[in-house]
Short mmCIF file of C-alpha atoms in Angstrom, two decimals:
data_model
loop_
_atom_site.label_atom_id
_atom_site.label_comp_id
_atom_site.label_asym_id
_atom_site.label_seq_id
_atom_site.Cartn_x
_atom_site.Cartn_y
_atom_site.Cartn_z
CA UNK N 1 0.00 0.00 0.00
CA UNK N 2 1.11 3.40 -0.41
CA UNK N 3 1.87 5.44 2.15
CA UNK N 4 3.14 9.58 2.85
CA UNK N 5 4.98 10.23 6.25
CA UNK N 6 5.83 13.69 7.34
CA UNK N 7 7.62 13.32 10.67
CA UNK N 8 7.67 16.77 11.65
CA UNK N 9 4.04 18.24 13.08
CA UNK N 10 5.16 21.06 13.59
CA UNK N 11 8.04 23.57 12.45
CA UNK N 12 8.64 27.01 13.19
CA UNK N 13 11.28 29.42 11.46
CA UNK N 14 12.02 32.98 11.26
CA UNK N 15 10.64 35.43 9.15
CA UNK N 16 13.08 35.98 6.15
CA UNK N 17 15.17 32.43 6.99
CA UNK N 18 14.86 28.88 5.03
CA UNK N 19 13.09 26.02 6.43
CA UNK N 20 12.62 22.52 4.88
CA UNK N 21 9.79 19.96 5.41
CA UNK N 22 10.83 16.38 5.45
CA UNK N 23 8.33 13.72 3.48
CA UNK N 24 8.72 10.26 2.86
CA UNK N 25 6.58 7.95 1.02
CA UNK N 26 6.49 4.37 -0.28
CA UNK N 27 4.91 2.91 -3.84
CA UNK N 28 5.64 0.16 -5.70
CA UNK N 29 4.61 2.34 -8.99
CA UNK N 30 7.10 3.61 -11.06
CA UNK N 31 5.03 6.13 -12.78
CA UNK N 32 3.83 8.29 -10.22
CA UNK N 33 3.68 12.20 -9.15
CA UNK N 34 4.55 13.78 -5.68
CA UNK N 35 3.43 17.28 -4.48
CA UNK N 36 3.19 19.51 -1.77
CA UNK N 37 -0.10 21.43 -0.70
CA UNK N 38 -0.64 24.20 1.27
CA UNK N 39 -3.86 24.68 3.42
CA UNK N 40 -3.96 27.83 5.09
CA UNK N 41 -6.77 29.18 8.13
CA UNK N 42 -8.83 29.39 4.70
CA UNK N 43 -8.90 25.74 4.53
CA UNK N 44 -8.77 25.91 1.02
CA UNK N 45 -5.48 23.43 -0.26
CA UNK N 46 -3.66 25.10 -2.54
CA UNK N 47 -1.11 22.83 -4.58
CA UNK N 48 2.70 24.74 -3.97
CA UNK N 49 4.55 22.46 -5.77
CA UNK N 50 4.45 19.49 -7.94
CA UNK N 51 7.00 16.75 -9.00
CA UNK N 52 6.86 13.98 -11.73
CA UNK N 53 8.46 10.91 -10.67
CA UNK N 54 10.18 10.27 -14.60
CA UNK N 55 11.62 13.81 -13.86
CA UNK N 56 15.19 13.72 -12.21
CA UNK N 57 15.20 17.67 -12.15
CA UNK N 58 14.08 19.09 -8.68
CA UNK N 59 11.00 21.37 -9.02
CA UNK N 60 10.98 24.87 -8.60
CA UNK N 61 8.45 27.63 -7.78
CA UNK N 62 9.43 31.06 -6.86
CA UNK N 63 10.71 30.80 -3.23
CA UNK N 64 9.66 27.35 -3.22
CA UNK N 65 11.46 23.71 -4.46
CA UNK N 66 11.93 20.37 -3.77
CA UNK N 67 14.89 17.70 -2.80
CA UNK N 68 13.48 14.58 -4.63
CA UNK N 69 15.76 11.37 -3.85
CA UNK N 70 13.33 8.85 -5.73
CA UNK N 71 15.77 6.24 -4.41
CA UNK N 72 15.37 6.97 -1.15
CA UNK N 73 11.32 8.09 -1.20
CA UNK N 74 12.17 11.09 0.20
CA UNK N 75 10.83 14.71 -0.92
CA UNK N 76 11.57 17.27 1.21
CA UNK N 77 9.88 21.12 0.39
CA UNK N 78 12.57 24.07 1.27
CA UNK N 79 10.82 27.63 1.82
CA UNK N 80 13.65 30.23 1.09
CA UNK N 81 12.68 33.98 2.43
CA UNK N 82 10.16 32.71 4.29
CA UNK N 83 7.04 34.98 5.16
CA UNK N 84 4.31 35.74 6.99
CA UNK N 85 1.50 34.19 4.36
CA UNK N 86 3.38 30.98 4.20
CA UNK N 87 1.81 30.26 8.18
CA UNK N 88 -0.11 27.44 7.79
CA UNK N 89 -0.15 23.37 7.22
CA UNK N 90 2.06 21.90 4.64
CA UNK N 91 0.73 18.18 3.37
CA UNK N 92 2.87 15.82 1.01
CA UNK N 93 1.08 13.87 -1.18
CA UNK N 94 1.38 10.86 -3.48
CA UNK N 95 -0.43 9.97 -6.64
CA UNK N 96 -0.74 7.36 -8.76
CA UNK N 97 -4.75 6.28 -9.08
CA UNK N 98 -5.36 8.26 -6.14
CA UNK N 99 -3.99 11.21 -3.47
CA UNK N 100 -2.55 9.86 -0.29
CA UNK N 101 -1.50 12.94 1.80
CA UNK N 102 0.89 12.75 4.81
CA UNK N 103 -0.56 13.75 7.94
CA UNK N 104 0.58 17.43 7.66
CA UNK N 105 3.37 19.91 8.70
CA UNK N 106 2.22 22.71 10.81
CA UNK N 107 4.67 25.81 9.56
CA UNK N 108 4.90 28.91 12.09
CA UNK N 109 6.47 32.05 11.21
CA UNK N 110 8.13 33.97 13.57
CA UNK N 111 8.07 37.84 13.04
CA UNK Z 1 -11.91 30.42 -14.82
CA UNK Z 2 -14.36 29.98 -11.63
CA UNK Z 3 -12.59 27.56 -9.39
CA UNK Z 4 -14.17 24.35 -7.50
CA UNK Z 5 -17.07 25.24 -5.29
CA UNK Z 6 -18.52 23.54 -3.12
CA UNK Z 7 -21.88 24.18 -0.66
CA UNK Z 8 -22.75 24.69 1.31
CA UNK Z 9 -19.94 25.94 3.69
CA UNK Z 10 -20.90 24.86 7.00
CA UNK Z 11 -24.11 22.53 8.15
CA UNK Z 12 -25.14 21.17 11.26
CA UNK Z 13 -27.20 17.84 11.67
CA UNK Z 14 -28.36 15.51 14.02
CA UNK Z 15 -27.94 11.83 14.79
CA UNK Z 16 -29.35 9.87 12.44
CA UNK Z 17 -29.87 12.18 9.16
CA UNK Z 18 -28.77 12.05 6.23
CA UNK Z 19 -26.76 15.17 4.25
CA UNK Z 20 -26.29 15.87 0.38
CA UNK Z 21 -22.70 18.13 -0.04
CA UNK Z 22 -22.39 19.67 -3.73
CA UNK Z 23 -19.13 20.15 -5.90
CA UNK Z 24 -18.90 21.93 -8.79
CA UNK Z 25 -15.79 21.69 -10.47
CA UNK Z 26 -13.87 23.52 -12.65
CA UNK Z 27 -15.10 24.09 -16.06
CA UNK Z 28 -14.16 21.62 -18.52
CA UNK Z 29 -13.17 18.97 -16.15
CA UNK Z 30 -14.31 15.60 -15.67
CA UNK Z 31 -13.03 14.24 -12.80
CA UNK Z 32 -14.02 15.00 -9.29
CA UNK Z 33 -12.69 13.32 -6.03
CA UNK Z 34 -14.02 13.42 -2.35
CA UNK Z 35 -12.01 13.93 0.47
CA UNK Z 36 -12.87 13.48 4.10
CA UNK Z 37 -10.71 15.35 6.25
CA UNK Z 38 -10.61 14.98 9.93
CA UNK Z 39 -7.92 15.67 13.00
CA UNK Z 40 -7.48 12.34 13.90
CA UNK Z 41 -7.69 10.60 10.81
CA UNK Z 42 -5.92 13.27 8.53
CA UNK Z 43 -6.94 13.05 4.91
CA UNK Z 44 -8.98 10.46 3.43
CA UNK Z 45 -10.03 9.53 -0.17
CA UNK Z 46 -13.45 8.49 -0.21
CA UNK Z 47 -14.31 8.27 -3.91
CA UNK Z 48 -13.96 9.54 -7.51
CA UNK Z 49 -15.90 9.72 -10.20
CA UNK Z 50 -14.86 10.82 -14.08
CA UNK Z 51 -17.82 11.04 -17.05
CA UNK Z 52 -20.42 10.27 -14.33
CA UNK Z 53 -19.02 6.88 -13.65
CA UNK Z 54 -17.17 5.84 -10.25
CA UNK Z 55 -14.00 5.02 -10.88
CA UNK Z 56 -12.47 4.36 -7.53
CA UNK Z 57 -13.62 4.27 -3.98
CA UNK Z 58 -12.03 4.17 -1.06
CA UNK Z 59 -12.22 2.46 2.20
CA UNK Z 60 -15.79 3.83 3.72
CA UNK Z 61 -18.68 2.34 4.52
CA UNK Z 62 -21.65 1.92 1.86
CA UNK Z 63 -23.23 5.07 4.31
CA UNK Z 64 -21.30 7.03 2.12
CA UNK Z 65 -22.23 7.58 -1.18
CA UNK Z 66 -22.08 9.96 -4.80
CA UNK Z 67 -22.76 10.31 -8.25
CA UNK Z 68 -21.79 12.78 -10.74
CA UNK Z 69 -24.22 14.20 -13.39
CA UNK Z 70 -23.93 15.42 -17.02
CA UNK Z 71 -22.48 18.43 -16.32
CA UNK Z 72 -19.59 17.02 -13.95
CA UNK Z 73 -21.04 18.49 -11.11
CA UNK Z 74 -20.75 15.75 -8.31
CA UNK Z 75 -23.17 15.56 -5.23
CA UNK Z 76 -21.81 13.10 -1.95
CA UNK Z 77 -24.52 11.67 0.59
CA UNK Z 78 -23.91 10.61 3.90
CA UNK Z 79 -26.71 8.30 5.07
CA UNK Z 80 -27.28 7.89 8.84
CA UNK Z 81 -25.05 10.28 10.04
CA UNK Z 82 -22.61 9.37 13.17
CA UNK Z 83 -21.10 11.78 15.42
CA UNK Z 84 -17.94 10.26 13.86
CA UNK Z 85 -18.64 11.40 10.46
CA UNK Z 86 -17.94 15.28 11.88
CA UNK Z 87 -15.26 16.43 9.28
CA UNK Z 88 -14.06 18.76 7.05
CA UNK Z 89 -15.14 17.29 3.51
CA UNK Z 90 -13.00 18.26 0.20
CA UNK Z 91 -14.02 18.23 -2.92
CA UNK Z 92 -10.99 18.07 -5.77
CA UNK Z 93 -11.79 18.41 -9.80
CA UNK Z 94 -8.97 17.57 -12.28
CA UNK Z 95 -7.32 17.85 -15.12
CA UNK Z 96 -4.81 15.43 -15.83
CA UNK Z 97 -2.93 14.36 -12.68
CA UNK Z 98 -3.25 17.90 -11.24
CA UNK Z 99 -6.07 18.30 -8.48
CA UNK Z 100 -7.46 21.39 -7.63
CA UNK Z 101 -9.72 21.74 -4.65
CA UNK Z 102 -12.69 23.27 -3.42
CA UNK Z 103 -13.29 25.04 0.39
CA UNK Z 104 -14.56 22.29 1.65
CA UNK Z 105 -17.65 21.86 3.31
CA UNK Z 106 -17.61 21.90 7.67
CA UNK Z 107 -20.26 18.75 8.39
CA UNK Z 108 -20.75 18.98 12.37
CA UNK Z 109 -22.66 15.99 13.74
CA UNK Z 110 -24.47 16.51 17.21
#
């Protein structure tokens, strides 16, 4: 079965610093995608980032990437300049047929 | 283009009843998932359905339930309600392997 873990509940960093949210996950696909998504007070999730297993290029957005290690199932997200509006929970996710998220990242920023 | 909505926002029912959430998805897309979304459970995939057709399910009991008409929109139904079943529910359309979600509706069960 397949299966996200985020081991962190909850991190906080300063406003302005880098922080990085560890995922793991486990699949027997080879064809699959990863992401991160945000879901802010709003509850809304909103996807940050996405990643496509076939691709051996880490993905990029803005402030935003990823460490993908498909060897190792791990996917971490780094936040560079971190700020304010980035407060919120941080879920990993898995797809092949389906989303499995992790349990969620709680990410505080300190002003 | 409009995003996913879902309604209503909140709703409140008792013991016992049953409850219809709505999800309209984005335009032009014809798949739409379910999500149940709780704090001690985390995220859970309850079903999806592409062309009006369910196409996968996950691991809930028959009390849950949905369809999807013509127009994509998709409706969930919770028969029976249990004051377990007190979640945040999401709604996700697609297009290609890209999800995009709705606000979610607030089901409180007293």
């Amino acid at each position: 079965a397949q299966t996200v873990t985020q081991s962190q509940p909850e991190m906080s960093v300063q406003e302005a610093e880098t922080v990085t949210l560890s995922c793991t996950y486990d699949t027997s696909e080879s064809d699959y995608y990863l992401f991160w998504y945000k879901q802010p007070p709003s509850r809304q999730m909103i996807l940050v980032i996405r990643q496509e297993a076939y691709k051996q290029q880490n993905a990029t957005e803005n402030r935003f990437s990823v460490n993908f290690q498909k060897a190792a199932k791990s996917f971490s997200l780094k936040i560079s300049d971190s700020q304010l509006g980035d407060a919120a929970m941080y879920f990993c996710a898995l797809r092949d047929d389906k989303i499995i998220f992790g349990k969620g990242t709680r990410l505080h920023i300190l002003p | 283009k409009a995003g996913v909505t879902q309604t209503p926002r909140y709703l409140i029912k008792t013991r016992g009843q049953q409850v219809t959430l709505s999800c309209s998805p984005i335009s032009g897309h014809r798949s739409v998932s379910w999500y149940q979304q709780t704090p001690g459970q985390g995220l859970q995939f309850l079903f999806e359905y592409f062309s009006e057709t369910q196409r996968n399910k996950g691991n809930f009991p028959g009390r849950f339930s949905g369809r999807q008409f013509s127009n994509s929109r998709s409706e969930m139904n919770v028969s029976t309600l249990e004051l377990g079943d007190s979640a945040l529910y999401l709604c996700a359309s697609r297009d290609g392997y890209l999800a995009f979600f709705g606000q979610g509706t607030r089901l409180t069960v007293v």
